[in-house]
Each structure stands twice: as C-alpha cells, then as structure tokens.
Amino acid sequence: MLTCRPLPAQWRSVAGFGDQSVVAMHNAGSTGLFVSLRSKTVMRSTDGGDTWQRRDFGIGESEQIFGFAEHNDALIAATYRGAVFRSTDAGAVWAPLSRQSDQPTINVIFSQGLYLWLATSSRSILRSVDGLQWFAAHDGLRDGEVVLALAVHENELYAGTPAGVARWSENTGRWQYISDGLTGRRIYSLQSAGDELFAGSDADGIYVRTPDLSFWQKRSTGFSGGSAVADMTFQSGSVAAATLGGEVVVWEPWLRSWHDIGDGLPLNLQPAVLMSVGTTLFVGGLGNGLYSRDLQNVVLDVSESTYAAAADLRIRNVDGRLTIVNDSESGRNLELEVFSLRGVRVAGDQLQLTAGESKVLELPRRLPAGVYAVRLRGAAANLSVGIVISP
C-alpha cells in the first residue's frame, strides 16, 4: 500500500559531513553508498545514508576522488591527479591501477559493457578493458574538445561537450555530433529517462531529445536557468537536476514542467552532485555538507501556501485500486486524473465526496506495471502524487 498526502519541504542535513564540500557520489547498490569529499576522504554507508564510515585506505592523502564507477565486479575511483584505483572489498582497501602520465584532472569515469571510459581535462577521452591500459577514443571529436559528461541511452554512449552532444559508434570507432538545437550550448550533464535523453547546459537550461524528434528541444517551463546544470539523476521514474545557482528541480512528465524542490537547502549551497537511493534524493555541493530528502510523498504542483488546503485528502493505492479519502469536515467536488510518465491520460473520474467519505477508482487492468501520476483538482485542492503499480 502506498499512502500519499501533501508534505512540506523536508531536507535533512546528513550527520557527519558538517560544512564540507561534496565532490562525487555513487550508489553501488548492495555494496553501499559512496561520497567523496574535497578534504580528500571517501565515506561509505550501508544503511541508506543514516550512518557513514571512512573508506579510503590505499588511495593516499594527496588524492581527491572525482568520480566512481562499477566495472568487472569491482568499484573504480578516479582522482583529481589522473589516477585510477580499484577496490574488490566494498572500499575497505583500494589498489592503484594506472595514472595518466600528464596527471590531468579526470572529469568523468564511466563503465559501459566491456569498457571503462575516462574523460580528462587534457582534452582526451580514453577507454580500457581492465583499467590498466588505456587507448585513445576521441576520433570524431573536435580538436581540443573536453568531454564533460557521459551517459548511456538506449544502449548507446553519449558525451556532453562544449559544442553540444556527440554519440559513439562502435562500428566506425568514431564520435558523431547530434547537436541540432544545441548550437553554442556547453553541456555539463546528461541523463537518460525512458526513451528521452536530457542534456543540461552551462546557462541556458535543460534540453531533451526523444525518438520522434531529430533535434534537441528546450524544456524550460518552471525552471529559471541562468546557471550551469551541474548534475542530473534518474529519480522515482523522472529526472532531478541541480544547478550551481542553487536550484534543485524535478521534471513532472504529466505536467510537462519542472518543479523546484530546493526550499530548505542552505542559501549558500551550490548544488553540484546528486545521488538517487530509492525514493530519496541526496544533494551535495560546495560547502555546507550533504543533504537528503524523501520524495515519495512530495506534492509536485502545489505551492507551499496551499498545502493546508489539500492536507485533508489522501490517496491509497493497492495494485491499481485507488481509494480517495476526504478527511475534511465538508464535502468536495473533485476531478481525478491518472497519467503515465509520458503525460498520457490513462484514467479519470468526477468525484463527489461528503465529509469523511472515501471512494474507490479501479484503474484499467491493461496498464503495465510502473510509475503513474494521480492528479486531484477542486475548488480547495490542486495536487499531484506519484503511485506505483506492481507487476
């Protein structure tokens, strides 16, 4: 059963991080959560982020981890000075694998299939089977191009660069730019979500490319832009993004709009790194430590001032049977709609509820398992909540 009711913004300062700057984060599943700090330490949690222990033995006090990846049943870490380390015991001990001779900053370390990929500040992109020997893989990229982000979308590898987005072809061994609509856009972050690929720019918001579009389309509704989109992550069936200007936003596919969930974060925090753990979103950045927030029951399209008006409505979901409960002391006339993550309306009904009454809506049995949005609209309520239909 999933019970959904409006909740106020509730960011939690994660204990043990104080005012430190977060450089990188990684959710390694059953292996744990990993956070790298500017103080050149690595922290690990095995209880969803409640408690943390230091796990950087073997890396060295002069090394700062800039990124994590999982490859060949091991955890891989790449450092500011161009080194790559490997751990097979959940970060208890790290062993050096390789170091780039010119010691460049490593922008991205990424695993896809057989290969580890490495993008550096020395304008090179490399790949390796074992992390020991690295081979150049930058054919097709413009001379001097720095790769700032990597992502897999529909089994293909994409790179974010100062000139837009490029796609790798294993058949030709080359990158090909697919930047129509991104002219002049420096891409800092990439994120795949279903059949959509999101690209975060330096100061012009977020763009998306879908199978039915041969160009990138800007998605700016509800999002101010104006600063670099430093990171994005897949979150609860949607996408969350963080900007160096202080915004943290979630894309609402059913409303075709971004929703700002940054209220409650320190004003001088520059969100630069995101990590998803189930329905919990972790945010780290320059100074002020690490923060988390459970988004499971967050009302997405209601302003803070209207929470009280909708607080006496509840939605319960049990395998596609929605129960709408009116806890108020007066009756309500409501319109209920259910949307897929692509924004397609799949069910709806007009509801008249007396004080304390509840009603049940059966969703179509043809609906596949997944995440859906339920919207309730009325004179004193306007809210959206997410539900999950289990297989």
Short mmCIF file of N, CA and C in Angstrom, two decimals, residues 183-291:
data_model
loop_
_atom_site.label_atom_id
_atom_site.label_comp_id
_atom_site.label_asym_id
_atom_site.label_seq_id
_atom_site.Cartn_x
_atom_site.Cartn_y
_atom_site.Cartn_z
N THR A 183 23.10 24.53 -30.63
CA THR A 183 24.17 25.38 -31.15
C THR A 183 24.67 26.32 -30.06
N GLY A 184 25.97 26.25 -29.79
CA GLY A 184 26.58 27.13 -28.80
C GLY A 184 26.33 26.73 -27.37
N ARG A 185 25.77 25.54 -27.14
CA ARG A 185 25.46 25.12 -25.79
C ARG A 185 26.56 24.22 -25.23
N ARG A 186 27.13 24.61 -24.13
CA ARG A 186 28.13 23.81 -23.43
C ARG A 186 27.37 22.84 -22.51
N ILE A 187 27.52 21.53 -22.72
CA ILE A 187 26.72 20.54 -22.00
C ILE A 187 27.52 19.98 -20.82
N TYR A 188 27.01 20.24 -19.63
CA TYR A 188 27.66 19.82 -18.39
C TYR A 188 27.17 18.47 -17.88
N SER A 189 25.93 18.07 -18.23
CA SER A 189 25.36 16.86 -17.65
C SER A 189 24.42 16.20 -18.64
N LEU A 190 24.31 14.87 -18.56
CA LEU A 190 23.41 14.07 -19.39
C LEU A 190 22.68 13.08 -18.51
N GLN A 191 21.42 12.78 -18.86
CA GLN A 191 20.66 11.78 -18.11
C GLN A 191 19.62 11.13 -19.00
N SER A 192 19.61 9.79 -19.00
CA SER A 192 18.61 9.04 -19.75
C SER A 192 17.42 8.75 -18.84
N ALA A 193 16.21 8.88 -19.40
CA ALA A 193 14.99 8.57 -18.66
C ALA A 193 13.98 8.00 -19.64
N GLY A 194 13.79 6.68 -19.61
CA GLY A 194 12.90 6.05 -20.58
C GLY A 194 13.45 6.22 -21.98
N ASP A 195 12.62 6.74 -22.90
CA ASP A 195 13.10 6.96 -24.27
C ASP A 195 13.52 8.41 -24.50
N GLU A 196 13.74 9.16 -23.42
CA GLU A 196 14.17 10.55 -23.53
C GLU A 196 15.58 10.72 -22.98
N LEU A 197 16.36 11.58 -23.65
CA LEU A 197 17.71 11.91 -23.20
C LEU A 197 17.74 13.39 -22.85
N PHE A 198 18.11 13.70 -21.59
CA PHE A 198 18.16 15.08 -21.11
C PHE A 198 19.60 15.59 -21.15
N ALA A 199 19.77 16.85 -21.52
CA ALA A 199 21.09 17.49 -21.58
C ALA A 199 21.03 18.80 -20.81
N GLY A 200 21.91 18.95 -19.80
CA GLY A 200 21.96 20.17 -19.00
C GLY A 200 23.05 21.09 -19.51
N SER A 201 22.71 22.33 -19.80
CA SER A 201 23.65 23.27 -20.41
C SER A 201 24.33 24.16 -19.37
N ASP A 202 25.24 25.01 -19.86
CA ASP A 202 26.01 25.86 -18.96
C ASP A 202 25.18 26.99 -18.38
N ALA A 203 24.27 27.58 -19.14
CA ALA A 203 23.50 28.71 -18.62
C ALA A 203 22.16 28.87 -19.32
N ASP A 204 21.74 27.87 -20.08
CA ASP A 204 20.53 28.02 -20.88
C ASP A 204 19.53 26.92 -20.62
N GLY A 205 19.56 26.35 -19.42
CA GLY A 205 18.54 25.39 -19.05
C GLY A 205 18.81 23.98 -19.53
N ILE A 206 17.72 23.21 -19.68
CA ILE A 206 17.79 21.78 -19.98
C ILE A 206 17.08 21.49 -21.30
N TYR A 207 17.72 20.64 -22.10
CA TYR A 207 17.18 20.23 -23.40
C TYR A 207 16.88 18.74 -23.38
N VAL A 208 16.01 18.30 -24.29
CA VAL A 208 15.66 16.90 -24.35
C VAL A 208 15.56 16.46 -25.81
N ARG A 209 15.91 15.19 -26.03
CA ARG A 209 15.80 14.59 -27.36
C ARG A 209 15.00 13.30 -27.21
N THR A 210 14.00 13.12 -28.05
CA THR A 210 13.12 11.96 -27.99
C THR A 210 13.17 11.22 -29.33
N PRO A 211 12.67 9.98 -29.37
CA PRO A 211 12.71 9.21 -30.63
C PRO A 211 11.98 9.89 -31.79
N ASP A 212 10.95 10.69 -31.48
CA ASP A 212 10.18 11.31 -32.56
C ASP A 212 10.72 12.69 -32.94
N LEU A 213 11.87 13.08 -32.35
CA LEU A 213 12.49 14.36 -32.70
C LEU A 213 13.89 14.12 -33.24
N SER A 214 14.25 14.83 -34.31
CA SER A 214 15.60 14.74 -34.85
C SER A 214 16.46 15.90 -34.37
N PHE A 215 15.95 16.64 -33.39
CA PHE A 215 16.69 17.79 -32.86
C PHE A 215 16.42 17.90 -31.36
N TRP A 216 17.22 18.71 -30.67
CA TRP A 216 17.05 18.94 -29.25
C TRP A 216 16.03 20.05 -29.03
N GLN A 217 15.16 19.85 -28.05
CA GLN A 217 14.12 20.82 -27.74
C GLN A 217 14.29 21.28 -26.30
N LYS A 218 14.25 22.59 -26.11
CA LYS A 218 14.43 23.15 -24.77
C LYS A 218 13.20 22.90 -23.92
N ARG A 219 13.42 22.49 -22.68
CA ARG A 219 12.34 22.34 -21.72
C ARG A 219 12.61 23.28 -20.56
N SER A 220 11.92 24.38 -20.53
CA SER A 220 12.22 25.42 -19.55
C SER A 220 11.06 25.78 -18.63
N THR A 221 9.87 25.23 -18.87
CA THR A 221 8.71 25.59 -18.05
C THR A 221 8.97 25.27 -16.58
N GLY A 222 8.86 26.27 -15.73
CA GLY A 222 9.06 26.08 -14.30
C GLY A 222 10.50 26.10 -13.86
N PHE A 223 11.42 26.37 -14.79
CA PHE A 223 12.86 26.32 -14.49
C PHE A 223 13.50 27.62 -14.95
N SER A 224 14.17 28.31 -14.03
CA SER A 224 14.67 29.65 -14.36
C SER A 224 15.91 29.61 -15.24
N GLY A 225 16.76 28.56 -15.09
CA GLY A 225 18.00 28.54 -15.86
C GLY A 225 18.94 29.64 -15.41
N GLY A 226 19.87 30.02 -16.28
CA GLY A 226 20.78 31.10 -15.95
C GLY A 226 22.06 30.68 -15.28
N SER A 227 22.18 29.40 -14.90
CA SER A 227 23.42 28.89 -14.33
C SER A 227 23.60 27.44 -14.78
N ALA A 228 24.82 26.93 -14.63
CA ALA A 228 25.15 25.61 -15.15
C ALA A 228 24.35 24.51 -14.47
N VAL A 229 23.81 23.59 -15.28
CA VAL A 229 23.14 22.39 -14.76
C VAL A 229 24.24 21.38 -14.48
N ALA A 230 24.69 21.34 -13.22
CA ALA A 230 25.90 20.60 -12.87
C ALA A 230 25.71 19.10 -12.88
N ASP A 231 24.50 18.63 -12.54
CA ASP A 231 24.30 17.19 -12.45
C ASP A 231 22.82 16.87 -12.62
N MET A 232 22.52 15.66 -13.09
CA MET A 232 21.16 15.15 -13.19
C MET A 232 21.17 13.69 -12.77
N THR A 233 20.02 13.21 -12.29
CA THR A 233 19.90 11.81 -11.91
C THR A 233 18.48 11.33 -12.16
N PHE A 234 18.34 10.03 -12.41
CA PHE A 234 17.03 9.41 -12.57
C PHE A 234 16.42 9.24 -11.19
N GLN A 235 15.24 9.79 -10.97
CA GLN A 235 14.65 9.81 -9.63
C GLN A 235 13.17 9.49 -9.68
N SER A 236 12.80 8.36 -9.10
CA SER A 236 11.39 7.96 -8.94
C SER A 236 10.63 8.04 -10.26
N GLY A 237 11.21 7.51 -11.33
CA GLY A 237 10.55 7.50 -12.62
C GLY A 237 10.67 8.78 -13.39
N SER A 238 11.39 9.78 -12.85
CA SER A 238 11.54 11.05 -13.53
C SER A 238 13.00 11.47 -13.47
N VAL A 239 13.26 12.77 -13.61
CA VAL A 239 14.62 13.30 -13.61
C VAL A 239 14.72 14.45 -12.62
N ALA A 240 15.77 14.43 -11.81
CA ALA A 240 16.08 15.56 -10.93
C ALA A 240 17.36 16.21 -11.44
N ALA A 241 17.45 17.53 -11.30
CA ALA A 241 18.61 18.29 -11.77
C ALA A 241 19.03 19.29 -10.72
N ALA A 242 20.34 19.57 -10.65
CA ALA A 242 20.88 20.55 -9.72
C ALA A 242 21.72 21.56 -10.49
N THR A 243 21.61 22.83 -10.10
CA THR A 243 22.38 23.89 -10.77
C THR A 243 23.31 24.57 -9.78
N LEU A 244 24.38 25.14 -10.31
CA LEU A 244 25.32 25.87 -9.47
C LEU A 244 24.73 27.17 -8.95
N GLY A 245 23.55 27.54 -9.46
CA GLY A 245 22.86 28.73 -8.98
C GLY A 245 22.00 28.47 -7.77
N GLY A 246 21.96 27.21 -7.28
CA GLY A 246 21.23 26.90 -6.07
C GLY A 246 19.92 26.18 -6.27
N GLU A 247 19.51 25.90 -7.52
CA GLU A 247 18.23 25.24 -7.76
C GLU A 247 18.37 23.72 -7.75
N VAL A 248 17.35 23.05 -7.21
CA VAL A 248 17.19 21.61 -7.37
C VAL A 248 15.75 21.41 -7.88
N VAL A 249 15.62 20.80 -9.05
CA VAL A 249 14.31 20.69 -9.70
C VAL A 249 14.03 19.25 -10.10
N VAL A 250 12.74 18.92 -10.19
CA VAL A 250 12.29 17.59 -10.64
C VAL A 250 11.37 17.79 -11.83
N TRP A 251 11.58 17.00 -12.87
CA TRP A 251 10.73 17.07 -14.06
C TRP A 251 9.43 16.31 -13.81
N GLU A 252 8.29 16.96 -14.10
CA GLU A 252 6.98 16.35 -13.95
C GLU A 252 6.44 16.01 -15.34
N PRO A 253 6.60 14.77 -15.81
CA PRO A 253 6.18 14.43 -17.17
C PRO A 253 4.70 14.66 -17.41
N TRP A 254 3.88 14.43 -16.38
CA TRP A 254 2.43 14.56 -16.57
C TRP A 254 2.00 16.03 -16.63
N LEU A 255 2.82 16.94 -16.09
CA LEU A 255 2.51 18.37 -16.16
C LEU A 255 3.38 19.10 -17.17
N ARG A 256 4.38 18.40 -17.72
CA ARG A 256 5.32 18.99 -18.68
C ARG A 256 5.95 20.25 -18.09
N SER A 257 6.45 20.13 -16.87
CA SER A 257 7.02 21.28 -16.19
C SER A 257 8.05 20.82 -15.16
N TRP A 258 8.99 21.71 -14.83
CA TRP A 258 9.93 21.46 -13.75
C TRP A 258 9.35 22.00 -12.45
N HIS A 259 9.62 21.31 -11.36
CA HIS A 259 9.16 21.75 -10.05
C HIS A 259 10.37 21.95 -9.15
N ASP A 260 10.51 23.14 -8.56
CA ASP A 260 11.63 23.47 -7.70
C ASP A 260 11.40 22.88 -6.32
N ILE A 261 12.31 21.99 -5.88
CA ILE A 261 12.20 21.39 -4.56
C ILE A 261 13.35 21.84 -3.67
N GLY A 262 14.01 22.94 -4.02
CA GLY A 262 15.19 23.39 -3.30
C GLY A 262 14.92 24.13 -2.01
N ASP A 263 13.66 24.49 -1.73
CA ASP A 263 13.35 25.21 -0.48
C ASP A 263 13.79 24.38 0.72
N GLY A 264 14.54 25.03 1.61
CA GLY A 264 15.02 24.33 2.80
C GLY A 264 16.49 24.01 2.75
N LEU A 265 17.11 24.07 1.56
CA LEU A 265 18.55 23.92 1.45
C LEU A 265 19.23 25.23 1.84
N PRO A 266 20.48 25.20 2.35
CA PRO A 266 21.18 26.43 2.70
C PRO A 266 21.30 27.36 1.49
N LEU A 267 21.12 28.65 1.71
CA LEU A 267 21.14 29.61 0.62
C LEU A 267 22.50 29.66 -0.07
N ASN A 268 23.57 29.41 0.67
CA ASN A 268 24.91 29.49 0.06
C ASN A 268 25.44 28.14 -0.40
N LEU A 269 24.58 27.12 -0.44
CA LEU A 269 24.98 25.84 -1.01
C LEU A 269 24.89 25.92 -2.53
N GLN A 270 25.93 25.47 -3.21
CA GLN A 270 25.90 25.37 -4.67
C GLN A 270 25.73 23.90 -5.04
N PRO A 271 24.50 23.45 -5.28
CA PRO A 271 24.28 22.03 -5.58
C PRO A 271 25.03 21.62 -6.85
N ALA A 272 25.90 20.64 -6.73
CA ALA A 272 26.71 20.22 -7.87
C ALA A 272 26.67 18.72 -8.10
N VAL A 273 26.23 17.93 -7.11
CA VAL A 273 26.24 16.48 -7.21
C VAL A 273 24.94 15.93 -6.66
N LEU A 274 24.33 14.98 -7.40
CA LEU A 274 23.10 14.33 -6.98
C LEU A 274 23.30 12.82 -6.91
N MET A 275 22.53 12.16 -6.03
CA MET A 275 22.53 10.70 -5.95
C MET A 275 21.13 10.24 -5.58
N SER A 276 20.61 9.25 -6.30
CA SER A 276 19.29 8.68 -6.01
C SER A 276 19.45 7.36 -5.28
N VAL A 277 18.66 7.20 -4.22
CA VAL A 277 18.62 5.95 -3.46
C VAL A 277 17.16 5.64 -3.20
N GLY A 278 16.56 4.82 -4.06
CA GLY A 278 15.13 4.58 -3.95
C GLY A 278 14.36 5.87 -4.19
N THR A 279 13.52 6.25 -3.24
CA THR A 279 12.77 7.50 -3.38
C THR A 279 13.48 8.67 -2.71
N THR A 280 14.69 8.45 -2.20
CA THR A 280 15.44 9.52 -1.52
C THR A 280 16.44 10.16 -2.47
N LEU A 281 16.50 11.48 -2.44
CA LEU A 281 17.45 12.25 -3.24
C LEU A 281 18.49 12.86 -2.32
N PHE A 282 19.78 12.64 -2.63
CA PHE A 282 20.89 13.25 -1.90
C PHE A 282 21.45 14.39 -2.74
N VAL A 283 21.76 15.50 -2.08
CA VAL A 283 22.32 16.68 -2.75
C VAL A 283 23.57 17.12 -2.01
N GLY A 284 24.66 17.27 -2.77
CA GLY A 284 25.90 17.79 -2.22
C GLY A 284 26.44 18.87 -3.12
N GLY A 285 27.38 19.66 -2.61
CA GLY A 285 27.94 20.74 -3.42
C GLY A 285 29.08 21.42 -2.72
N LEU A 286 29.28 22.68 -3.05
CA LEU A 286 30.39 23.44 -2.49
C LEU A 286 30.02 23.95 -1.11
N GLY A 287 30.64 23.37 -0.09
CA GLY A 287 30.37 23.77 1.28
C GLY A 287 29.04 23.27 1.79
N ASN A 288 28.86 23.32 3.11
CA ASN A 288 27.58 23.04 3.78
C ASN A 288 27.17 21.58 3.81
N GLY A 289 28.07 20.66 3.47
CA GLY A 289 27.82 19.25 3.70
C GLY A 289 26.88 18.57 2.73
N LEU A 290 26.18 17.53 3.23
CA LEU A 290 25.33 16.66 2.41
C LEU A 290 23.90 16.71 2.95
N TYR A 291 22.93 16.73 2.01
CA TYR A 291 21.51 16.81 2.40
C TYR A 291 20.73 15.71 1.69
#
